[in-house]
Amino acid sequence: MPAAAPWLLYFDDEAAPAQRLADAAGLTARAIERHRFPDGEWRIRLPLDAAGHLPARAVLLRSLHTPNEKLIELLLAARTARSLGVQHLTLVAPYLAYMRQDMAFEPGQAVSQRIVGAWLAELFDAAITVDPHLHRVATLGEALPLAQAVVVSAAPALGRLAAAQRPGCVLVGPDGESAQWVAQAAAAAGLAHAVCTKERLGDREVRIALPPGVAVQGRPVVLLDDMASTGRTLALAARLLRQAGATSVDVAVTHALMGGDAWAQLQQSGIGTLWSTDCVPHGSNAVNMAPDLAAALRSIGAA
Ligand SMILES: O=P(O)(O)OC[C@H]1O[C@H](OP(=O)(O)OP(=O)(O)O)[C@H](O)[C@@H]1O
């Protein structure tokens, strides 16, 4: 009997991105139902085939912005999938949470990246994510110790978007870590690029310096980064670029986390348009990552 085709499992609040990925990867999308008990706990229910099982291979889609409850959902879903016959389980987490705390900055702090990464590695056989924030860690496999830990980058697509929307723009990254994404985006789109330096002083406070001699006078600039969270990094960078003579400053990010007053911060700093990928659902979504995620699934034999 031929092996059943893999399923794409998704939680019932993510039907639209799941269908996009299923279509791109040629998978059958099946929803995991969630029920919220009065005390706040979740009950989840996995879909089953006619014989009451799941296929031997499955993909579980969950973007891990606002992660705390989702990590519990993943635990319940992954363990249950195993008990129902899944032997190979791939996590597709377009946004991978808890990667920014990659060291103990003060004695006693949890190194969340390693702890959450190790926990996910116990639940899944393979994982795919987009532009994870690893900073002091060289590879995703160090943070998420799986034989198959695949990074997809949105940078080329964001670069092409910037070139189409703001022809002749300069791509600028706000800090050292963004250099990798800015370089990829600039190469893909044939744009000039530059990278600032940044010092983080607190959750909502950063210090940024433009690169010496940056040539933005009289030119449009597109700031490019992995994420906008409070928006403070991009807002400060935008102010400095306008002071340096940029004719316009727009923003392209992989992950539009956009918490609290982030949009107001961006607007007050003179930023025109925010473009983002659909890794995190947001009104700024302009890039569909499903084709790239599907290619990554195929590259590891998960689709
Ligand atoms: O919108 P915001 O609240 O400013 O956050 C977004 C910024 O934070 C992250 O870098 P971070 O400063 O955490 O880099 P680090 O790894 O050097 O701490 C990220 O790469 C953005 O640049």
Short mmCIF file of N, CA and C and ligand atoms in Angstrom, two decimals, residues 99-102 105 133-136 174-178 181 198-206 208 224-235 257-259 262 266, ligand 1:
data_model
loop_
_atom_site.label_atom_id
_atom_site.label_comp_id
_atom_site.label_asym_id
_atom_site.label_seq_id
_atom_site.Cartn_x
_atom_site.Cartn_y
_atom_site.Cartn_z
N MET A 99 14.21 33.96 19.97
CA MET A 99 15.57 33.86 19.44
C MET A 99 16.44 35.05 19.89
N ARG A 100 15.83 36.15 20.34
CA ARG A 100 16.62 37.35 20.61
C ARG A 100 17.40 37.26 21.92
N GLN A 101 16.91 36.49 22.86
CA GLN A 101 17.64 36.32 24.14
C GLN A 101 18.62 35.17 23.94
N ASP A 102 19.75 35.49 23.29
CA ASP A 102 20.69 34.44 22.91
C ASP A 102 21.85 34.31 23.88
N PHE A 105 22.49 38.23 29.54
CA PHE A 105 23.09 39.56 29.54
C PHE A 105 23.44 40.00 30.97
N HIS A 133 16.24 35.75 14.15
CA HIS A 133 17.14 36.73 14.79
C HIS A 133 18.12 35.96 15.66
N LEU A 134 19.28 35.63 15.10
CA LEU A 134 20.23 34.77 15.81
C LEU A 134 21.38 35.57 16.43
N HIS A 135 21.74 36.67 15.82
CA HIS A 135 22.78 37.59 16.28
C HIS A 135 24.09 36.88 16.59
N ARG A 136 24.32 36.52 17.87
CA ARG A 136 25.64 35.99 18.23
C ARG A 136 25.80 34.52 17.88
N PRO A 174 19.59 49.09 9.79
CA PRO A 174 19.77 49.93 10.98
C PRO A 174 20.85 49.45 11.94
N ASP A 175 21.34 48.22 11.77
CA ASP A 175 22.35 47.73 12.72
C ASP A 175 23.17 46.62 12.07
N GLY A 176 24.20 46.21 12.78
CA GLY A 176 25.13 45.23 12.23
C GLY A 176 24.47 43.94 11.81
N GLU A 177 23.50 43.47 12.60
CA GLU A 177 22.90 42.19 12.24
C GLU A 177 22.13 42.27 10.93
N SER A 178 21.62 43.45 10.61
CA SER A 178 20.84 43.59 9.38
C SER A 178 21.72 43.55 8.13
N TRP A 181 21.00 40.75 5.64
CA TRP A 181 19.76 40.86 4.86
C TRP A 181 19.85 41.99 3.84
N LYS A 198 24.28 50.27 15.80
CA LYS A 198 23.22 50.48 16.80
C LYS A 198 23.68 49.94 18.14
N GLU A 199 23.28 50.66 19.18
CA GLU A 199 23.49 50.17 20.54
C GLU A 199 22.12 50.13 21.21
N ARG A 200 21.77 49.00 21.79
CA ARG A 200 20.47 48.91 22.47
C ARG A 200 20.65 49.28 23.93
N LEU A 201 19.87 50.29 24.37
CA LEU A 201 19.96 50.77 25.74
C LEU A 201 18.82 50.24 26.61
N GLY A 202 17.76 49.77 26.00
CA GLY A 202 16.61 49.25 26.74
C GLY A 202 15.58 48.75 25.76
N ASP A 203 14.43 48.27 26.28
CA ASP A 203 13.40 47.70 25.40
C ASP A 203 12.95 48.70 24.34
N ARG A 204 12.87 49.98 24.73
CA ARG A 204 12.36 51.01 23.81
C ARG A 204 13.37 52.11 23.56
N GLU A 205 14.62 51.82 23.74
CA GLU A 205 15.64 52.87 23.57
C GLU A 205 16.87 52.30 22.89
N VAL A 206 17.21 52.91 21.76
CA VAL A 206 18.42 52.52 21.03
C VAL A 206 19.19 53.78 20.64
N ILE A 208 21.69 55.04 17.48
CA ILE A 208 22.07 54.63 16.12
C ILE A 208 22.99 55.67 15.51
N LEU A 224 15.70 48.45 5.73
CA LEU A 224 15.38 47.02 5.65
C LEU A 224 15.90 46.33 6.90
N ASP A 225 15.03 45.54 7.53
CA ASP A 225 15.44 44.85 8.77
C ASP A 225 14.64 43.56 8.89
N ASP A 226 15.03 42.74 9.88
CA ASP A 226 14.29 41.48 10.08
C ASP A 226 12.94 41.73 10.72
N MET A 227 12.85 42.71 11.61
CA MET A 227 11.57 42.91 12.31
C MET A 227 11.38 44.35 12.75
N ALA A 228 10.12 44.70 12.88
CA ALA A 228 9.74 45.93 13.58
C ALA A 228 8.92 45.47 14.77
N SER A 229 9.40 45.76 15.97
CA SER A 229 8.69 45.35 17.19
C SER A 229 8.06 46.58 17.84
N THR A 230 8.86 47.35 18.60
CA THR A 230 8.32 48.62 19.11
C THR A 230 8.40 49.70 18.04
N GLY A 231 9.17 49.47 17.00
CA GLY A 231 9.35 50.46 15.94
C GLY A 231 10.43 51.48 16.23
N ARG A 232 11.00 51.45 17.44
CA ARG A 232 11.98 52.48 17.83
C ARG A 232 13.23 52.45 16.96
N THR A 233 13.73 51.27 16.63
CA THR A 233 14.95 51.18 15.82
C THR A 233 14.73 51.87 14.47
N LEU A 234 13.67 51.51 13.80
CA LEU A 234 13.42 52.05 12.46
C LEU A 234 13.08 53.54 12.54
N ALA A 235 12.35 53.94 13.57
CA ALA A 235 11.97 55.35 13.69
C ALA A 235 13.21 56.23 13.86
N LEU A 257 6.01 42.68 13.67
CA LEU A 257 5.45 42.37 14.99
C LEU A 257 4.59 43.54 15.46
N MET A 258 5.10 44.75 15.29
CA MET A 258 4.33 45.99 15.44
C MET A 258 3.46 46.02 16.70
N GLY A 259 4.14 45.94 17.84
CA GLY A 259 3.42 46.00 19.10
C GLY A 259 3.12 47.43 19.52
N ALA A 262 3.80 51.11 17.79
CA ALA A 262 4.87 51.04 16.79
C ALA A 262 4.53 51.82 15.52
N LEU A 266 6.56 55.02 13.80
CA LEU A 266 7.07 55.07 12.43
C LEU A 266 6.54 56.30 11.71
O1 LIG B 1 11.32 47.66 16.74
P1 LIG B 1 12.29 47.49 17.84
O2 LIG B 1 11.63 47.33 19.18
O3 LIG B 1 13.35 48.54 17.85
O4 LIG B 1 13.01 46.09 17.61
C1 LIG B 1 13.47 45.70 16.36
C2 LIG B 1 14.97 45.62 16.37
O5 LIG B 1 15.37 44.72 17.39
C3 LIG B 1 16.14 43.67 16.83
O6 LIG B 1 17.46 43.91 17.05
P2 LIG B 1 18.03 43.98 18.53
O7 LIG B 1 18.19 45.39 18.94
O8 LIG B 1 17.25 43.11 19.45
O9 LIG B 1 19.42 43.37 18.28
P3 LIG B 1 20.41 42.71 19.31
O10 LIG B 1 20.39 41.27 18.92
O11 LIG B 1 21.67 43.40 18.98
O12 LIG B 1 19.91 42.99 20.68
C4 LIG B 1 15.80 43.67 15.35
O13 LIG B 1 16.84 43.16 14.57
C5 LIG B 1 15.47 45.10 15.04
O14 LIG B 1 16.60 45.82 14.63
#
